[in-house]
Amino acid sequence: MSEFQKVLVVDDGARNAENALSAELAELGFASVTTSLEATDEVLEMIPAPTAILIQLPRRSGGAKLKQFMDLAERLKAKKD
């Protein structure tokens, strides 16, 4: 049996069952770790490199919060290249 591919989900920390990606990812055969935007760097240091990183923007993101998510996306993209 093969090992699950691992996915890191980054969100704003306000989780509820209807917005949880972990259940959907499990149905697709992925193991997932969900972390808040603020804890992303620490989590990435502690877990093996994930197959993918999904950034789940808050529904009402704007201004400074949106910029933080976009900055994270740019940093992660730069690390990959």
Short mmCIF file of N, CA, C and O in Angstrom, two decimals:
data_model
loop_
_atom_site.label_atom_id
_atom_site.label_comp_id
_atom_site.label_asym_id
_atom_site.label_seq_id
_atom_site.Cartn_x
_atom_site.Cartn_y
_atom_site.Cartn_z
N MET A 1 0.84 -1.18 0.00
CA MET A 1 0.00 0.00 0.00
C MET A 1 0.89 1.24 0.00
O MET A 1 1.87 1.32 0.72
N SER A 2 0.56 2.22 -0.81
CA SER A 2 1.39 3.41 -0.92
C SER A 2 1.05 4.41 0.19
O SER A 2 -0.04 4.43 0.73
N GLU A 3 2.03 5.24 0.49
CA GLU A 3 1.85 6.27 1.51
C GLU A 3 1.04 7.42 0.92
O GLU A 3 1.13 7.72 -0.25
N PHE A 4 0.23 8.05 1.77
CA PHE A 4 -0.55 9.20 1.33
C PHE A 4 0.37 10.36 0.97
O PHE A 4 1.37 10.59 1.62
N GLN A 5 0.01 11.08 -0.08
CA GLN A 5 0.72 12.32 -0.39
C GLN A 5 0.25 13.36 0.62
O GLN A 5 -0.92 13.40 0.99
N LYS A 6 1.18 14.19 1.08
CA LYS A 6 0.87 15.16 2.13
C LYS A 6 0.67 16.56 1.55
O LYS A 6 1.43 17.00 0.72
N VAL A 7 -0.36 17.23 2.06
CA VAL A 7 -0.70 18.58 1.62
C VAL A 7 -0.76 19.47 2.85
O VAL A 7 -1.31 19.09 3.88
N LEU A 8 -0.18 20.65 2.75
CA LEU A 8 -0.27 21.65 3.81
C LEU A 8 -1.34 22.66 3.40
O LEU A 8 -1.30 23.19 2.29
N VAL A 9 -2.29 22.90 4.29
CA VAL A 9 -3.35 23.89 4.06
C VAL A 9 -3.09 25.06 4.99
O VAL A 9 -2.97 24.89 6.20
N VAL A 10 -2.98 26.25 4.43
CA VAL A 10 -2.76 27.47 5.22
C VAL A 10 -4.04 28.29 5.16
O VAL A 10 -4.56 28.56 4.09
N ASP A 11 -4.53 28.66 6.34
CA ASP A 11 -5.74 29.47 6.39
C ASP A 11 -5.60 30.56 7.44
O ASP A 11 -4.52 30.77 7.98
N ASP A 12 -6.69 31.24 7.72
CA ASP A 12 -6.64 32.34 8.67
C ASP A 12 -6.83 31.91 10.12
O ASP A 12 -6.87 32.73 11.02
N GLY A 13 -6.96 30.60 10.35
CA GLY A 13 -7.11 30.08 11.70
C GLY A 13 -8.54 29.99 12.17
O GLY A 13 -8.82 29.38 13.19
N ALA A 14 -9.48 30.56 11.44
CA ALA A 14 -10.90 30.49 11.79
C ALA A 14 -11.51 29.34 11.01
O ALA A 14 -11.94 29.50 9.88
N ARG A 15 -11.52 28.17 11.63
CA ARG A 15 -11.97 26.98 10.92
C ARG A 15 -13.36 26.56 11.38
O ARG A 15 -13.69 26.62 12.54
N ASN A 16 -14.13 26.08 10.43
CA ASN A 16 -15.40 25.45 10.76
C ASN A 16 -15.60 24.29 9.80
O ASN A 16 -14.93 24.18 8.77
N ALA A 17 -16.49 23.40 10.15
CA ALA A 17 -16.66 22.16 9.40
C ALA A 17 -16.99 22.39 7.93
O ALA A 17 -16.52 21.66 7.06
N GLU A 18 -17.77 23.40 7.63
CA GLU A 18 -18.17 23.60 6.24
C GLU A 18 -17.05 24.13 5.35
O GLU A 18 -17.10 24.00 4.14
N ASN A 19 -16.01 24.72 5.94
CA ASN A 19 -14.90 25.23 5.15
C ASN A 19 -13.64 24.36 5.25
O ASN A 19 -12.62 24.70 4.67
N ALA A 20 -13.71 23.26 5.98
CA ALA A 20 -12.54 22.41 6.19
C ALA A 20 -12.18 21.65 4.92
O ALA A 20 -13.01 20.94 4.35
N LEU A 21 -10.97 21.83 4.49
CA LEU A 21 -10.51 21.11 3.30
C LEU A 21 -9.99 19.73 3.65
O LEU A 21 -9.89 18.87 2.78
N SER A 22 -9.65 19.49 4.91
CA SER A 22 -9.03 18.23 5.30
C SER A 22 -9.90 17.02 4.95
O SER A 22 -9.38 16.01 4.47
N ALA A 23 -11.20 17.10 5.17
CA ALA A 23 -12.09 15.98 4.85
C ALA A 23 -12.13 15.73 3.35
O ALA A 23 -12.07 14.58 2.90
N GLU A 24 -12.21 16.79 2.57
CA GLU A 24 -12.24 16.63 1.12
C GLU A 24 -10.92 16.06 0.60
O GLU A 24 -10.91 15.21 -0.28
N LEU A 25 -9.81 16.52 1.16
CA LEU A 25 -8.51 16.00 0.75
C LEU A 25 -8.37 14.53 1.10
O LEU A 25 -7.84 13.74 0.32
N ALA A 26 -8.86 14.14 2.28
CA ALA A 26 -8.81 12.73 2.69
C ALA A 26 -9.61 11.86 1.73
O ALA A 26 -9.16 10.76 1.36
N GLU A 27 -10.77 12.34 1.30
CA GLU A 27 -11.57 11.59 0.33
C GLU A 27 -10.83 11.40 -0.99
O GLU A 27 -11.04 10.42 -1.69
N LEU A 28 -9.95 12.34 -1.31
CA LEU A 28 -9.17 12.26 -2.54
C LEU A 28 -7.87 11.48 -2.35
O LEU A 28 -7.08 11.35 -3.29
N GLY A 29 -7.62 11.01 -1.13
CA GLY A 29 -6.43 10.20 -0.86
C GLY A 29 -5.22 10.98 -0.40
O GLY A 29 -4.10 10.48 -0.49
N PHE A 30 -5.42 12.18 0.11
CA PHE A 30 -4.31 13.00 0.60
C PHE A 30 -4.37 13.10 2.13
O PHE A 30 -5.44 13.22 2.71
N ALA A 31 -3.21 13.08 2.75
CA ALA A 31 -3.11 13.42 4.17
C ALA A 31 -2.87 14.92 4.21
O ALA A 31 -2.18 15.46 3.35
N SER A 32 -3.44 15.60 5.20
CA SER A 32 -3.25 17.04 5.24
C SER A 32 -2.94 17.53 6.65
O SER A 32 -3.30 16.90 7.63
N VAL A 33 -2.24 18.64 6.69
CA VAL A 33 -1.98 19.38 7.92
C VAL A 33 -2.51 20.78 7.66
O VAL A 33 -2.21 21.37 6.62
N THR A 34 -3.31 21.30 8.58
CA THR A 34 -3.84 22.64 8.44
C THR A 34 -3.19 23.54 9.47
O THR A 34 -3.07 23.17 10.64
N THR A 35 -2.74 24.69 9.03
CA THR A 35 -2.09 25.64 9.92
C THR A 35 -2.57 27.05 9.64
O THR A 35 -3.06 27.34 8.54
N SER A 36 -2.40 27.90 10.63
CA SER A 36 -2.74 29.30 10.42
C SER A 36 -1.61 29.98 9.64
O SER A 36 -0.48 29.49 9.61
N LEU A 37 -1.92 31.08 9.06
CA LEU A 37 -0.93 31.87 8.32
C LEU A 37 0.28 32.16 9.20
O LEU A 37 1.43 31.99 8.78
N GLU A 38 0.02 32.54 10.44
CA GLU A 38 1.10 32.94 11.35
C GLU A 38 2.02 31.79 11.73
O GLU A 38 3.20 32.01 12.03
N ALA A 39 1.54 30.56 11.71
CA ALA A 39 2.36 29.40 12.12
C ALA A 39 2.97 28.64 10.95
O ALA A 39 3.65 27.64 11.15
N THR A 40 2.77 29.11 9.74
CA THR A 40 3.20 28.38 8.55
C THR A 40 4.69 28.04 8.56
O THR A 40 5.08 26.90 8.32
N ASP A 41 5.54 29.02 8.82
CA ASP A 41 6.98 28.77 8.78
C ASP A 41 7.40 27.72 9.80
O ASP A 41 8.20 26.83 9.48
N GLU A 42 6.85 27.78 11.01
CA GLU A 42 7.19 26.80 12.04
C GLU A 42 6.74 25.40 11.65
O GLU A 42 7.45 24.42 11.84
N VAL A 43 5.55 25.29 11.08
CA VAL A 43 5.03 23.99 10.66
C VAL A 43 5.88 23.42 9.54
O VAL A 43 6.23 22.24 9.54
N LEU A 44 6.26 24.25 8.58
CA LEU A 44 7.10 23.78 7.48
C LEU A 44 8.46 23.27 7.96
O LEU A 44 9.04 22.38 7.35
N GLU A 45 8.96 23.83 9.05
CA GLU A 45 10.22 23.35 9.62
C GLU A 45 10.07 21.99 10.29
O GLU A 45 11.02 21.23 10.37
N MET A 46 8.87 21.68 10.77
CA MET A 46 8.65 20.47 11.56
C MET A 46 8.19 19.27 10.75
O MET A 46 8.36 18.13 11.18
N ILE A 47 7.58 19.48 9.59
CA ILE A 47 7.03 18.36 8.82
C ILE A 47 7.88 18.11 7.58
O ILE A 47 8.57 19.00 7.10
N PRO A 48 7.83 16.88 7.06
CA PRO A 48 8.50 16.61 5.78
C PRO A 48 7.89 17.49 4.69
O PRO A 48 6.73 17.91 4.79
N ALA A 49 8.65 17.76 3.66
CA ALA A 49 8.17 18.62 2.57
C ALA A 49 6.85 18.10 2.02
O ALA A 49 6.76 16.94 1.61
N PRO A 50 5.82 18.94 2.00
CA PRO A 50 4.53 18.51 1.48
C PRO A 50 4.54 18.43 -0.05
O PRO A 50 5.34 19.08 -0.72
N THR A 51 3.64 17.62 -0.58
CA THR A 51 3.48 17.51 -2.02
C THR A 51 2.95 18.82 -2.59
O THR A 51 3.34 19.24 -3.69
N ALA A 52 2.07 19.46 -1.83
CA ALA A 52 1.47 20.72 -2.26
C ALA A 52 1.14 21.57 -1.05
O ALA A 52 0.98 21.05 0.06
N ILE A 53 1.04 22.87 -1.28
CA ILE A 53 0.62 23.80 -0.24
C ILE A 53 -0.57 24.57 -0.79
O ILE A 53 -0.47 25.21 -1.84
N LEU A 54 -1.69 24.47 -0.10
CA LEU A 54 -2.90 25.20 -0.50
C LEU A 54 -3.08 26.38 0.43
O LEU A 54 -3.04 26.23 1.65
N ILE A 55 -3.28 27.54 -0.13
CA ILE A 55 -3.52 28.74 0.67
C ILE A 55 -4.99 29.08 0.52
O ILE A 55 -5.46 29.42 -0.57
N GLN A 56 -5.72 28.94 1.63
CA GLN A 56 -7.16 29.19 1.63
C GLN A 56 -7.40 30.61 2.15
O GLN A 56 -7.29 30.88 3.34
N LEU A 57 -7.72 31.50 1.23
CA LEU A 57 -7.97 32.89 1.61
C LEU A 57 -9.28 33.00 2.37
O LEU A 57 -10.25 32.33 2.05
N PRO A 58 -9.29 33.87 3.39
CA PRO A 58 -10.55 34.10 4.09
C PRO A 58 -11.58 34.71 3.13
O PRO A 58 -11.21 35.40 2.18
N ARG A 59 -12.82 34.46 3.39
CA ARG A 59 -13.89 34.97 2.51
C ARG A 59 -13.85 36.49 2.39
O ARG A 59 -14.11 37.04 1.35
N ARG A 60 -13.54 37.15 3.46
CA ARG A 60 -13.54 38.61 3.44
C ARG A 60 -12.14 39.14 3.68
O ARG A 60 -11.91 39.94 4.56
N SER A 61 -11.23 38.65 2.88
CA SER A 61 -9.86 39.14 3.05
C SER A 61 -9.68 40.40 2.24
O SER A 61 -10.20 40.55 1.16
N GLY A 62 -8.94 41.28 2.78
CA GLY A 62 -8.65 42.52 2.09
C GLY A 62 -7.55 43.23 2.84
O GLY A 62 -7.17 42.85 3.95
N GLY A 63 -7.02 44.23 2.23
CA GLY A 63 -6.03 45.06 2.89
C GLY A 63 -4.81 44.30 3.38
O GLY A 63 -4.22 43.52 2.65
N ALA A 64 -4.47 44.53 4.64
CA ALA A 64 -3.24 43.98 5.22
C ALA A 64 -3.26 42.46 5.28
O ALA A 64 -2.25 41.80 5.03
N LYS A 65 -4.40 41.86 5.60
CA LYS A 65 -4.48 40.39 5.71
C LYS A 65 -4.25 39.74 4.35
O LYS A 65 -3.51 38.76 4.25
N LEU A 66 -4.87 40.26 3.33
CA LEU A 66 -4.68 39.72 1.98
C LEU A 66 -3.21 39.85 1.58
O LEU A 66 -2.63 38.93 1.01
N LYS A 67 -2.59 40.95 1.91
CA LYS A 67 -1.18 41.16 1.59
C LYS A 67 -0.31 40.11 2.28
O LYS A 67 0.64 39.60 1.70
N GLN A 68 -0.63 39.75 3.52
CA GLN A 68 0.13 38.73 4.23
C GLN A 68 0.05 37.38 3.51
O GLN A 68 1.05 36.69 3.37
N PHE A 69 -1.14 37.01 3.06
CA PHE A 69 -1.31 35.76 2.32
C PHE A 69 -0.55 35.81 0.99
O PHE A 69 0.10 34.84 0.61
N MET A 70 -0.63 36.93 0.30
CA MET A 70 0.07 37.06 -0.98
C MET A 70 1.58 37.04 -0.80
O MET A 70 2.32 36.45 -1.59
N ASP A 71 2.07 37.67 0.28
CA ASP A 71 3.50 37.65 0.58
C ASP A 71 3.97 36.22 0.85
O ASP A 71 5.03 35.80 0.40
N LEU A 72 3.16 35.45 1.60
CA LEU A 72 3.49 34.05 1.85
C LEU A 72 3.57 33.28 0.54
O LEU A 72 4.51 32.52 0.31
N ALA A 73 2.60 33.48 -0.33
CA ALA A 73 2.59 32.78 -1.62
C ALA A 73 3.85 33.11 -2.42
O ALA A 73 4.47 32.21 -3.00
N GLU A 74 4.25 34.34 -2.42
CA GLU A 74 5.46 34.75 -3.15
C GLU A 74 6.71 34.12 -2.54
O GLU A 74 7.60 33.66 -3.26
N ARG A 75 6.79 34.09 -1.20
CA ARG A 75 7.95 33.47 -0.54
C ARG A 75 8.04 31.99 -0.85
O ARG A 75 9.10 31.45 -1.13
N LEU A 76 6.89 31.31 -0.80
CA LEU A 76 6.89 29.88 -1.09
C LEU A 76 7.25 29.60 -2.54
O LEU A 76 7.98 28.66 -2.84
N LYS A 77 6.76 30.42 -3.43
CA LYS A 77 7.08 30.26 -4.85
C LYS A 77 8.58 30.49 -5.08
O LYS A 77 9.22 29.74 -5.82
N ALA A 78 9.16 31.47 -4.42
CA ALA A 78 10.59 31.76 -4.58
C ALA A 78 11.44 30.60 -4.05
O ALA A 78 12.49 30.29 -4.63
N LYS A 79 11.01 29.97 -2.97
CA LYS A 79 11.74 28.82 -2.40
C LYS A 79 11.74 27.64 -3.37
O LYS A 79 12.70 26.91 -3.47
N LYS A 80 10.62 27.46 -4.07
CA LYS A 80 10.45 26.33 -4.99
C LYS A 80 11.37 26.47 -6.20
O LYS A 80 11.93 25.51 -6.69
N ASP A 81 11.51 27.69 -6.69
CA ASP A 81 12.31 27.93 -7.92
C ASP A 81 13.76 27.83 -7.65
O ASP A 81 14.58 27.52 -7.20
#
